[in-house]
Structures are given as C-alpha cells and as structure tokens.
Coordinates of C-alpha atoms in Angstrom, one line a residue:
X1 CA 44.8 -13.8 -19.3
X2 CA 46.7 -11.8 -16.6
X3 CA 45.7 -8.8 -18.2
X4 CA 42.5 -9.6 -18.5
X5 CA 42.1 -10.2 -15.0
X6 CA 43.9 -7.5 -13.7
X7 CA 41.4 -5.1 -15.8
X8 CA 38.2 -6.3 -14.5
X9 CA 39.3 -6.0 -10.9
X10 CA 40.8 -2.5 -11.4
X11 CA 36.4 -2.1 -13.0
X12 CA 34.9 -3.7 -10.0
X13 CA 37.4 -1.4 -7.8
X14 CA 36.3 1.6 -9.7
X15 CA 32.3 0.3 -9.4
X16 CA 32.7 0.4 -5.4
X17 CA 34.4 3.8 -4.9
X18 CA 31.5 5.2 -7.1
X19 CA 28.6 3.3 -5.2
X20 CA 30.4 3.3 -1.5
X21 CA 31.6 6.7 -1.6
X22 CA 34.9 6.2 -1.0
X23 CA 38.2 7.8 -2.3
X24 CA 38.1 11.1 -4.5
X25 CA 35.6 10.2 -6.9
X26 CA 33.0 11.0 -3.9
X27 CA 33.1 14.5 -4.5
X28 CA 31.9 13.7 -8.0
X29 CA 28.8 11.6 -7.4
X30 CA 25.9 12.9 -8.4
X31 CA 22.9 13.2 -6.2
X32 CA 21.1 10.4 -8.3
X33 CA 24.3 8.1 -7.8
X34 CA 23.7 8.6 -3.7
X35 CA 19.9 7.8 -3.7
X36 CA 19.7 5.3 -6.1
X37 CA 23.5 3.8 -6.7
X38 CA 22.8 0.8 -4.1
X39 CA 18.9 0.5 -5.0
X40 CA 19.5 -1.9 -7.9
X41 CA 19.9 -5.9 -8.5
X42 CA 18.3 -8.7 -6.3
X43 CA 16.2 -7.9 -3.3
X44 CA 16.8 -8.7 -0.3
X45 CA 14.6 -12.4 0.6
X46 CA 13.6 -12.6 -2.8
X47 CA 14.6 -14.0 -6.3
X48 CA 14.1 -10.4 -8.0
X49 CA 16.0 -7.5 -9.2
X50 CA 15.0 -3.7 -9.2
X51 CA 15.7 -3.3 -12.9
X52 CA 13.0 -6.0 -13.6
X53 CA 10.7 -4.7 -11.8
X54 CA 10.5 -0.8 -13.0
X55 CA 10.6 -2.0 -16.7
X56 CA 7.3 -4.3 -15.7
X57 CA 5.6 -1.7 -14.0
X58 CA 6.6 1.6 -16.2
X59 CA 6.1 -0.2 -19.5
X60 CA 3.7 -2.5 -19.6
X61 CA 1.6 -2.0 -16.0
X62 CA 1.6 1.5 -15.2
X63 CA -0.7 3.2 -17.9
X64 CA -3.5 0.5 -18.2
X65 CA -3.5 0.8 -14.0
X66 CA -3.7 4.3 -14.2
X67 CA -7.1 4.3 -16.5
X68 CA -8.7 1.6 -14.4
X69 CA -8.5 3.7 -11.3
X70 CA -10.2 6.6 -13.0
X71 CA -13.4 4.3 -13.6
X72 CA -16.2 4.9 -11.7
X73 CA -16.4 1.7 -9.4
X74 CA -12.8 2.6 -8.2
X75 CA -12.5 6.1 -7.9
X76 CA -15.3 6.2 -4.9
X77 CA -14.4 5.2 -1.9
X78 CA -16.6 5.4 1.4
X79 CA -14.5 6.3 4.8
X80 CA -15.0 7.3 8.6
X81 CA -12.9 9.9 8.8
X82 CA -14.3 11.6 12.6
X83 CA -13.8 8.1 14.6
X84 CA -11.8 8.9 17.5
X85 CA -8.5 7.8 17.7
X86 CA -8.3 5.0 20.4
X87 CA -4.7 5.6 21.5
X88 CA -4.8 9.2 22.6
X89 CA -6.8 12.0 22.9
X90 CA -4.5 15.3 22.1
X91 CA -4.2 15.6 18.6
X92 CA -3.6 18.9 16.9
X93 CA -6.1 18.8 13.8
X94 CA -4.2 20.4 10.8
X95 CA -6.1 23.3 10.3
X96 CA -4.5 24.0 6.6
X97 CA -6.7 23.6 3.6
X98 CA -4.4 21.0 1.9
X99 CA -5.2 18.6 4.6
X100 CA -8.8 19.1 4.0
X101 CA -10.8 16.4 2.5
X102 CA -13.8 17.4 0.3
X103 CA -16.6 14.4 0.2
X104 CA -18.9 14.0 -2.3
X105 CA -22.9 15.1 -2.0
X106 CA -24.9 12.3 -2.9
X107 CA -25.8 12.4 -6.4
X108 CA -22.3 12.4 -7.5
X109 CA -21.8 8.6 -6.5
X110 CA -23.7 6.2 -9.1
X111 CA -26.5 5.1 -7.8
X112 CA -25.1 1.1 -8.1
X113 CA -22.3 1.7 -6.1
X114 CA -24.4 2.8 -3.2
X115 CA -26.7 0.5 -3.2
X116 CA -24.4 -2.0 -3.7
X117 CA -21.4 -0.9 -1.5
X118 CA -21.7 -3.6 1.1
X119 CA -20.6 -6.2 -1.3
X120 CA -19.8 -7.2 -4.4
X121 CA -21.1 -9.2 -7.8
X122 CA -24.4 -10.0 -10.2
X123 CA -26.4 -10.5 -7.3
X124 CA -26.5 -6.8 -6.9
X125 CA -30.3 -5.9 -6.5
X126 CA -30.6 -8.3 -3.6
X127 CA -27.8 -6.6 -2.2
X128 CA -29.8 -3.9 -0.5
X129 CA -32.3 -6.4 1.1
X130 CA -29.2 -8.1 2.8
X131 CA -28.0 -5.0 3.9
X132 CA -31.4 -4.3 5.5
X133 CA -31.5 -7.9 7.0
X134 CA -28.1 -7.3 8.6
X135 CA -29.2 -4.0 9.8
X136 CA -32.6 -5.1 11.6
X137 CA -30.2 -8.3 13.0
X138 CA -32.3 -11.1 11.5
X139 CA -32.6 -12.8 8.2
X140 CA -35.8 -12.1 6.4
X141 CA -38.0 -15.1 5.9
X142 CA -39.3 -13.6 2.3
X143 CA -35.9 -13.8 1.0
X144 CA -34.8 -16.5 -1.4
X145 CA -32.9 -19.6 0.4
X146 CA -29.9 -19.0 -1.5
X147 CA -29.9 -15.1 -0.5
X148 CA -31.0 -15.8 3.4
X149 CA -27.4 -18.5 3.5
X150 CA -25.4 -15.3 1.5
X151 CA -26.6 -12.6 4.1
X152 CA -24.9 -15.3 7.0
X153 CA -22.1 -16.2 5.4
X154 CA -21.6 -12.5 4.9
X155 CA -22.2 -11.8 8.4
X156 CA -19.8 -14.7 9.2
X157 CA -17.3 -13.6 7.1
X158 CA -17.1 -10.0 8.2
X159 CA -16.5 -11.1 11.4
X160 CA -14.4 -13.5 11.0
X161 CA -10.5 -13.8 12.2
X162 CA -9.3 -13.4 8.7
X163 CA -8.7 -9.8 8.4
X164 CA -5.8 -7.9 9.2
X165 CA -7.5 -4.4 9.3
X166 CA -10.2 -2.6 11.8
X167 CA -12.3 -1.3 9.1
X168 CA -14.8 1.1 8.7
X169 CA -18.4 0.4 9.6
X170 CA -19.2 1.6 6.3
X171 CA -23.4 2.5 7.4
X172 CA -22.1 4.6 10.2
X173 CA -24.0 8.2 9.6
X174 CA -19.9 9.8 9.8
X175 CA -19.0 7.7 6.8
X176 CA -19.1 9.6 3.3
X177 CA -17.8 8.5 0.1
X178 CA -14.9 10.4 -1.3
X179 CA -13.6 10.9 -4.7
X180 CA -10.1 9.9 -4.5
X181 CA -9.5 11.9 -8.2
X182 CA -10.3 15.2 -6.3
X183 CA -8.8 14.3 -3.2
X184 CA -5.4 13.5 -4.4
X185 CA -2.5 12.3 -2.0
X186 CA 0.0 15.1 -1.9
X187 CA 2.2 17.4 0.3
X188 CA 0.0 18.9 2.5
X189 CA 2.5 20.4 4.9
X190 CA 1.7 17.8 8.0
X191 CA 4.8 17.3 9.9
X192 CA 6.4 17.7 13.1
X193 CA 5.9 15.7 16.1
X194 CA 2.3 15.2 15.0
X195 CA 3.5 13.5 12.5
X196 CA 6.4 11.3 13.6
X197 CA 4.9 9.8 16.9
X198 CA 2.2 8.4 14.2
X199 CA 5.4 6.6 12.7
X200 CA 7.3 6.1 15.6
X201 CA 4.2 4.1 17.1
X202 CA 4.2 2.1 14.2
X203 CA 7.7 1.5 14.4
X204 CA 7.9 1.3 17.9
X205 CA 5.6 -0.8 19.0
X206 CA 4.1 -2.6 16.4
X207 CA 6.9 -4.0 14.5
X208 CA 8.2 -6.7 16.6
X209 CA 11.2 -4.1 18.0
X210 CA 12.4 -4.7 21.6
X211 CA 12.7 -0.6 23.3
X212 CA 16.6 -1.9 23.9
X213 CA 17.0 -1.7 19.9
X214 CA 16.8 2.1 18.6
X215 CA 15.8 2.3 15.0
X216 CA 18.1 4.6 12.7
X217 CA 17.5 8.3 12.3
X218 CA 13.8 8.2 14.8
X219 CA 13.4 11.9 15.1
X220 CA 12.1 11.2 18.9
X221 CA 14.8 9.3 19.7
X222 CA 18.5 10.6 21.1
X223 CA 21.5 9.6 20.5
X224 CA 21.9 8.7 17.5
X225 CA 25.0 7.1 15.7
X226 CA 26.6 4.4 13.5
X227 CA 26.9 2.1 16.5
X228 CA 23.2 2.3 17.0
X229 CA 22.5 1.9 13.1
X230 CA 24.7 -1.7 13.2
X231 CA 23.0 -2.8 16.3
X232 CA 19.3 -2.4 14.9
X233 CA 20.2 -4.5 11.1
X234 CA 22.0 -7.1 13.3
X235 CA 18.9 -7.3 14.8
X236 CA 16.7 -7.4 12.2
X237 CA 18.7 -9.7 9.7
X238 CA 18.4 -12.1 13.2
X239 CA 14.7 -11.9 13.1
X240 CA 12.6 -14.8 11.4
X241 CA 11.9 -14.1 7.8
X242 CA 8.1 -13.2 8.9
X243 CA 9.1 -10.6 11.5
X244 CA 11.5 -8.9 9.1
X245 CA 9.1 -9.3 6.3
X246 CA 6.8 -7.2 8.5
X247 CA 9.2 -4.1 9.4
X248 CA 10.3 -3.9 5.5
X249 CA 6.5 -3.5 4.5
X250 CA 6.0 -0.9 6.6
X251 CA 9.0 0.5 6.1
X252 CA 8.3 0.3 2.2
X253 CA 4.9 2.0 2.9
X254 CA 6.4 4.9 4.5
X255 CA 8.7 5.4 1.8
X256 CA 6.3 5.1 -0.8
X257 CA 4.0 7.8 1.2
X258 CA 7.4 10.0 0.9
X259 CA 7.9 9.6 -2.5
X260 CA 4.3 10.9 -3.4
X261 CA 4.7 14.0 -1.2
X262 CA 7.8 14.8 -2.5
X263 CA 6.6 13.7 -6.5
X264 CA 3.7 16.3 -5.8
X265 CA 5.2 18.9 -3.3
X266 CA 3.2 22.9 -3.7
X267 CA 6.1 24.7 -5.0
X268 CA 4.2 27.6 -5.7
X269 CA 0.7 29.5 -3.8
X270 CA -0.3 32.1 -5.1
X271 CA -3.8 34.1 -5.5
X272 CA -3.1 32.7 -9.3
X273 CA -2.8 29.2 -9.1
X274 CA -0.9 26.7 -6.9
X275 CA 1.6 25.0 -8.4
X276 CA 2.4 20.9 -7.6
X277 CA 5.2 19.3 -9.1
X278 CA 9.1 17.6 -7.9
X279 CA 10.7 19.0 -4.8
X280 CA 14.3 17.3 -5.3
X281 CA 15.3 18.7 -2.1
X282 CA 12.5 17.2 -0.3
X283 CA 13.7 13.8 -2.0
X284 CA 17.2 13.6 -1.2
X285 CA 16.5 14.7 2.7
X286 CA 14.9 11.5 2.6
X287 CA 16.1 9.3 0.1
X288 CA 20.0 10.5 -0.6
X289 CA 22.3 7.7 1.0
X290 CA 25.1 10.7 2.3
X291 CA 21.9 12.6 3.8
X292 CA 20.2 9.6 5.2
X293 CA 23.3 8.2 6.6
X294 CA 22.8 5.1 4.2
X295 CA 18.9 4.8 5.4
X296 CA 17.4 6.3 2.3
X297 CA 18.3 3.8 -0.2
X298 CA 17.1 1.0 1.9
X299 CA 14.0 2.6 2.1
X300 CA 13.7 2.6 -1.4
X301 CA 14.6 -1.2 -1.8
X302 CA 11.8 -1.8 1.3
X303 CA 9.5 -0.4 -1.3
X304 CA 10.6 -2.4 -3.9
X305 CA 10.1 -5.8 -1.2
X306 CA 6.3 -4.0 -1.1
X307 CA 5.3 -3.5 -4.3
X308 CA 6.2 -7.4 -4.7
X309 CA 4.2 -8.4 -1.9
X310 CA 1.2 -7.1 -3.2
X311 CA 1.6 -7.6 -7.1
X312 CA 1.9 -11.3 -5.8
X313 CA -1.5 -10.8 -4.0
X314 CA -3.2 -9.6 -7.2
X315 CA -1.8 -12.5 -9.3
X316 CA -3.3 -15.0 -6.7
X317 CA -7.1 -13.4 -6.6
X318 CA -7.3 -13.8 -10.3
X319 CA -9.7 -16.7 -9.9
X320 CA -11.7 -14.6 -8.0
X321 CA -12.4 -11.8 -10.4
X322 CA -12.3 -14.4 -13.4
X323 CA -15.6 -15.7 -12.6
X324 CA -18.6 -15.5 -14.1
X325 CA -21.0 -14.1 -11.8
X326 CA -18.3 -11.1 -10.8
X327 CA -18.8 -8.0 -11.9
X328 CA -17.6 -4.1 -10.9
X329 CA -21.0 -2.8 -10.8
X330 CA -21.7 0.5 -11.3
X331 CA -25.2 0.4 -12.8
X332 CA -23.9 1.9 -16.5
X333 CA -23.7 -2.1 -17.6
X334 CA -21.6 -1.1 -20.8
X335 CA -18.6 0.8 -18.7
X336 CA -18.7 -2.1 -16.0
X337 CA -18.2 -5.3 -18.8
X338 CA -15.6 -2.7 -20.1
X339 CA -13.8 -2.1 -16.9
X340 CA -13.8 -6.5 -16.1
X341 CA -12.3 -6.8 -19.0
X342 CA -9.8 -4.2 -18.7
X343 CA -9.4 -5.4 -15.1
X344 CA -8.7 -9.0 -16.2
X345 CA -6.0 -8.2 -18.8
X346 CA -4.2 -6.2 -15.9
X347 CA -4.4 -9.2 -13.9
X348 CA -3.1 -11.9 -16.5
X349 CA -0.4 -9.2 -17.2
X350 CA 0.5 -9.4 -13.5
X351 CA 0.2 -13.1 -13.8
X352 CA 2.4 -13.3 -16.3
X353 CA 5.3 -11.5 -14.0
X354 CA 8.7 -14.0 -14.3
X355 CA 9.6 -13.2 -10.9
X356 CA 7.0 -13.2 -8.4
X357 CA 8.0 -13.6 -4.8
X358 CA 7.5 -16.7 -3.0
X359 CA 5.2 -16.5 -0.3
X360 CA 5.6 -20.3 0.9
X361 CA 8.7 -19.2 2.9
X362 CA 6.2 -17.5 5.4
X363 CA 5.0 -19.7 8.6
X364 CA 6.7 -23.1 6.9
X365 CA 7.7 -24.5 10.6
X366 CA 6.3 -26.1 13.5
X367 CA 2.1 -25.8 12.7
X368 CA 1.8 -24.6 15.9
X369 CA 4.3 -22.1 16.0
X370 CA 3.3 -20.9 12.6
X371 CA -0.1 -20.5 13.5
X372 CA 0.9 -18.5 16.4
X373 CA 3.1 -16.5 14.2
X374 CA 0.6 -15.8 12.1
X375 CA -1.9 -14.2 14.4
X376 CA 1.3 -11.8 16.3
X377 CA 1.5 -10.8 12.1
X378 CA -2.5 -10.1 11.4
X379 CA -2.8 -8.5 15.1
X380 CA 0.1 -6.3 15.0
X381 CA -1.1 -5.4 11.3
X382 CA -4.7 -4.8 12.5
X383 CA -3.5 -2.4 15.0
X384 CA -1.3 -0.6 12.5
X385 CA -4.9 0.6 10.7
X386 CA -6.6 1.8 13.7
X387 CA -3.4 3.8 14.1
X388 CA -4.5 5.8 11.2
X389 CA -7.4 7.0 12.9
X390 CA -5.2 9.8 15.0
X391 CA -3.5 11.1 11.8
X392 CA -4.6 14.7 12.1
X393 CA -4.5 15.7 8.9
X394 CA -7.7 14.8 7.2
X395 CA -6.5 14.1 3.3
X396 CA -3.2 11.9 5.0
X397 CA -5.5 10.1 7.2
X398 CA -7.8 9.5 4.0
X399 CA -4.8 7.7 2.0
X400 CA -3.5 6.3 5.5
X401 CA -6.6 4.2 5.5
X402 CA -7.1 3.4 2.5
X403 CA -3.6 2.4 1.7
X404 CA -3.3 0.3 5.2
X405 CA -6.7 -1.4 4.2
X406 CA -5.4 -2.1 0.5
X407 CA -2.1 -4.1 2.0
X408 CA -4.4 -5.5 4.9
X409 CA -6.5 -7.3 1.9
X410 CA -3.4 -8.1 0.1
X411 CA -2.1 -10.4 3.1
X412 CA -5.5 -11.4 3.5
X413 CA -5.3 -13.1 -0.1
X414 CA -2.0 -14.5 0.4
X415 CA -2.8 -16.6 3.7
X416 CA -6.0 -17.5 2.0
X417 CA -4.4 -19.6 -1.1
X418 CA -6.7 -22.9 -0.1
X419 CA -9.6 -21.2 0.4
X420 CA -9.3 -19.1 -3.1
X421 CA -8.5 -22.5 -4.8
X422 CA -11.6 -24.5 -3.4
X423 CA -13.7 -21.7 -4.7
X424 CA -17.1 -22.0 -7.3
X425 CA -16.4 -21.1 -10.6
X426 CA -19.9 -19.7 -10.5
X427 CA -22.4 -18.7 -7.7
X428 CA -21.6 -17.0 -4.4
X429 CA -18.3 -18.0 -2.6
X430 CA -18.7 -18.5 1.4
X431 CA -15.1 -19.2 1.9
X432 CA -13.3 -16.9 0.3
X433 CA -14.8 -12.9 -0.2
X434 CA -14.1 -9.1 -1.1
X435 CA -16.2 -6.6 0.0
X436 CA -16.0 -3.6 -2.6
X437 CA -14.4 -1.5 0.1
X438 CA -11.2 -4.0 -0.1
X439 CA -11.1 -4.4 -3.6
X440 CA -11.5 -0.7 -4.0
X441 CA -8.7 0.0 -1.1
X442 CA -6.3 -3.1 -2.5
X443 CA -5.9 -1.9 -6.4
X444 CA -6.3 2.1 -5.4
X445 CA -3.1 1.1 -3.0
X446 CA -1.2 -1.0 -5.9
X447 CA -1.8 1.8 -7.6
X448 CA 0.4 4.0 -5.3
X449 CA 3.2 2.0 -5.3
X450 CA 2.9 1.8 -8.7
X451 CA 2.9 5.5 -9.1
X452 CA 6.0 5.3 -6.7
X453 CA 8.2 2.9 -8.9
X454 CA 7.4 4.9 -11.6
X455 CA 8.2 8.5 -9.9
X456 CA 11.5 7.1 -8.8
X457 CA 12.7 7.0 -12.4
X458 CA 11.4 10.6 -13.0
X459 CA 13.6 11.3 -10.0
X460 CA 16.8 9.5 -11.3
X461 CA 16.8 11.6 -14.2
X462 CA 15.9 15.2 -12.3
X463 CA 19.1 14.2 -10.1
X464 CA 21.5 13.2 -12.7
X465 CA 23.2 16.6 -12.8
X466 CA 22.5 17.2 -9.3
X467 CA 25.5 16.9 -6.9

C-alpha cells in the first residue's frame, strides 16, 4: 500500500514539473507542452472540460458547420463598412491589399436575400412592402391587418433595449453585401499601435477594469512585471461572476481572432501565387506559456469559456428555427428546405451537448441589482461593436463586426429565455425575433470559434517536436 502510494505521488510530482516548468525537465518541453500543457480539464466557472469539448466540436460539429456556412443564405452578409468611427478621428487606413474588402455587384446576391434582408421567414413577399412602410414612416393602410401589426412590432422590436450591438442600418446607400467565402479572415499584416489601442480600449475601458489595475502584457502600458500580473487576477477572480464572465469573452474573442491569423498567416508573396498556411512562430508569441509569461494559455481557456457561451445560445434558439413558418430563404426553395433541415440537425446535435454551461448563475441576486447589472453588461457590450468601426483595416473591421454582432445576438438569446419559451409555434413572433443580419452574424461567428477549437489541435500536433 505504501508502495503504492509513494508511486503515484513520485507521478503527480513528475506531472507538475512537466506542466509548471520547473526543475530540469524544463529544457525538454516541447513548445506544444508550453501552449497547451495547462489548457486542459474543467473550465474555469463552469462544469466542463477542454477534452470534451474539442472531441464535440472536431468530430461530430465541425464538418456539418462548415457546409452550412457555404450555403447561400449564410455566406452574404450586408455591412457599413465607411461609418465614421465615433471615438476618434486619426486613423491610419491600411493601405495593403490584404486588408481590402471586395463586395459583391448586385447580381451575385440571390434575389430572395435582398429582398428579404430586413427580416426573416415564409412571410417573405410581404417583406418588401414592410420595408417600404418603415421607410416612408407610416404603415400602409392596403396592407393586410396581420402584416400592418408585424411592420410595428418590427419597428418596436429593432428599437428596443434588447440588443447588445449598434448595428448597421442595413438600407444605408454605404452598406453592400459581402461574400464572406471571398473575403476570408486572415493575416492581413494590421498591427502596431493602430491595432492595439483598438484592444486596449476594449480592455481598458469597457471591461469593468479600474485604470489603478494594469492588465498583463498591454503593449501601451509600462512597467510591466509578475507583481502587476498577480494584482490584475486577484482582481478579477474578486469580481462578480457577470463582470468576469465579461472580460473572459472578450478576452476569448481576441484569442480566437489570433488563432485565425496565425492558422492562415501569407508565408509566401510572390508574382506566382501567395501562399496562406501555419505560422508556428506567430502562435507561440502569443499563445506559448514561457513567451506569454503564463498569459497565453489562459487565453486559450478564455476561448474555450466562449465557445460555451455561445454553443449554449444556439441550443436555446432551437424553438425558434424549429417552427413551421421559419425558413432560410433564398428564393431556390429546394436548397433552402435542404439548408433548415441541415440547420436543425446541427442544432439538436448542439442540443444534445452533455455539458452545456449554466447561464442561471448570471444576475441571480437582488432584482434590482441584477437588473442594473444587466444593463452595465449589454451597454458596455454595445459599445464594444461601435468600437469596430475605427478598425482601419477594412477585411478586420469586416469580421470585427460581424463577429461582435454574432456574440451580441448570442447574449441577446440567453437573457431572452421567457420570451423564446412563450413563443407561437406558428405565425409571426412579436416577443422574441432575428433579423437575418443576426442569425447570419451569430452562426458565421460560431463558426470561427469553431474553426478555432479545431486549428488548436492542428497546432498541438505542428508543435509537438517543436522546443
């Protein structure tokens, strides 16, 4: 028994100098061991472990997600990409040809999706009378009852407190719909102080932070040390489970960004051909533990705590896209009935997820304190997206938006649980809506963190030999 004991210590002891760093093993780690040695079991706040996750997603998510998103109704999305950012005025457009975002002429967008951008559902060729009705800022009288009370409650509901993002005004002359296949998210070469006082401002001044706390490794900050790193996770593990909630989504966000750029870096431009494919270097300057000074891999788990959040969202909103009356429409009738039912088995797969996280833990006190709570979180959020309009590079501020929009309608569908409950299982549904634009942004931005999980295992083995 003795013996026994005395070996699985002596296992555990060897387990933490080959995770920690410690002792002379550390010059034997591999560079896969530093990025992605403390990125595994339970999450942080939640009941679920890493390996759980990547086998869900990789195995039996990923490659039915991936063909959805190539359909018609989600592959076009329509964006404002000249509003003026509303925070300051000198930013330094990227004047590379990677940050450039080509839109698409007119003919190439189905004619249903134009025509029925504004909304959603069977009731598609009354859709552009509405629109017209909203436009002229009446109701038309020669308009069925049932279509007059849709084109208020749409009106209501658009301008209602419920959303956490400043979106576009999608009948604004600047917005043009882009193909998100041919405008891919990718290493453009955007960065530099352009680029990091767009994060710092997030992180700054959005995220609940008081100036007196410095967050680890800000590139605009100085000073920088271990003293400063202990300070700012004392802080944060002192934070209400909301407030912290809200820094590791962003900070999940940001890592699932860097991940893409680094899973589809140029490594090579030539008169030929350019060349996209994995920078490892790229990845462990931002990922490797040793690197990072121990920020990386909790970046990673904060993407993990993200793409929980919003796989949660989409197994609430099933009732939404189960009913009747709901449809992806396109005009080419055969592809959309295809595409709902391809879009309802992803669903019931997500469904069927043994460990979603519980969202009941959020605003659970005082009513009034919770309410109040709420609205700092959908505020704060809201003016995370009109952020994204002084991105200067055109492609990042594309994805920026859309990606910002896509979690913006996920928390929109997790504080709306009642309301999606209490909805008709056929007919319109005043309470509870999606325009196309947030159904669009919110499975298009599942879909990158998706893509993320399943990068990180391409990286794992590209860094196994790696030290």
């Amino acid at each position: 028994m003795g013996r026994g004991w005395g070996l699985f210590i002596g296992l555990l002891g060897v387990g933490w100098l080959l995770c920690s760093g410690h002792g002379e093993e550390r010059q034997q780690e591999t560079a896969a061991q530093r990025c992605f040695c403390q990125v595994s079991g339970y999450l942080d706040d939640c009941t679920c472990d890493v390996e759980t996750i990547d086998k869900f997603n990789n195995y039996r998510l990923f490659p039915r997600l991936q063909k959805l998103l190539e359909s018609d109704y989600f592959r076009y999305y329509k964006v404002n990409l000249k509003k003026p950012c509303p925070f300051w005025s000198d930013i330094n457009q990227c004047g590379r040809r990677d940050c450039a975002v080509k839109p698409c002429h007119s003919d190439e967008v189905p004619d249903g999706i134009k025509s029925a951008s504004y909304k959603y559902s069977e009731e598609a060729n009354l859709i552009e009378e509405c629109e017209q009705a909203e436009r002229l800022g009446a109701v038309d009288e020669s308009l069925s009852e049932e279509t007059q009370k849709a084109v208020l409650q749409w009106t209501k509901h658009d301008d209602s407190s419920d959303s956490f993002c400043e979106v576009d005004d999608i009948q604004s002359p600047d917005a043009e719909y882009v193909d998100l296949l041919l405008n891919p998210e990718r290493y453009t070469g955007y960065k530099g102080p352009d680029a990091w006082r767009i994060w710092s401002v997030i992180y700054e001044e959005n995220c609940f932070k008081p100036q007196t706390i410095q967050r680890p490794l800000n590139p605009l900050a100085s000073g920088q040390g271990k003293s400063k790193e202990n300070t700012f996770y004392s802080w944060l593990e002192g934070l209400c489970v909301e407030k912290r909630a809200f820094y590791r989504l962003i900070s999940g966000l940001h890592a699932s960004i860097n991940v893409h750029l680094s899973a589809r870096y140029l490594l090579q431009d030539t008169w030929l051909e350019k060349k996209w494919g994995h920078n490892v270097t790229e990845f462990q300057q931002r990922f490797d533990g040793i690197l990072t000074e121990g920020e990386g891999p909790r970046r990673l788990k904060n993407l993990y705590f993200l793409y929980l959040i919003e796989l949660r969202a989409l197994s609430k909103v099933l009732p939404f896209f189960e009913r009747p009356d709901f449809q992806l429409f396109t005009g080419n009738k055969v592809q959309d009935a295809e595409n709902k039912v391809l879009l309802l088995e992803i669903l019931h797969e997500i469904k069927s997820f043994p460990l979603h996280f519980d969202e009941n833990s959020f605003f659970a006190g005082d009513k009034n304190e919770a309410h109040k709570l709420k609205e700092d979180f959908r505020l704060h959020f809201r003016n995370i997206s009109r952020i994204m309009d002084c991105v200067g590079c055109f492609k990042c501020r594309l994805w920026g938006k859309l990606q910002t929009q896509g979690l913006g309608t996920a928390l929109k569908i997790l504080f709306s649980e009642k309301l999606i409950a209490n909805m008709p299982e056929s007919g319109p549904s005043y309470e509870f809506q999606l325009t196309r634009q947030e159904i669009v942004s919110l499975f298009n931005a599942f879909g990158r963190i998706s893509t993320s999980v399943r990068e990180l295992e391409n990286f794992r083995h590209l860094l196994q030999d790696v030290h």
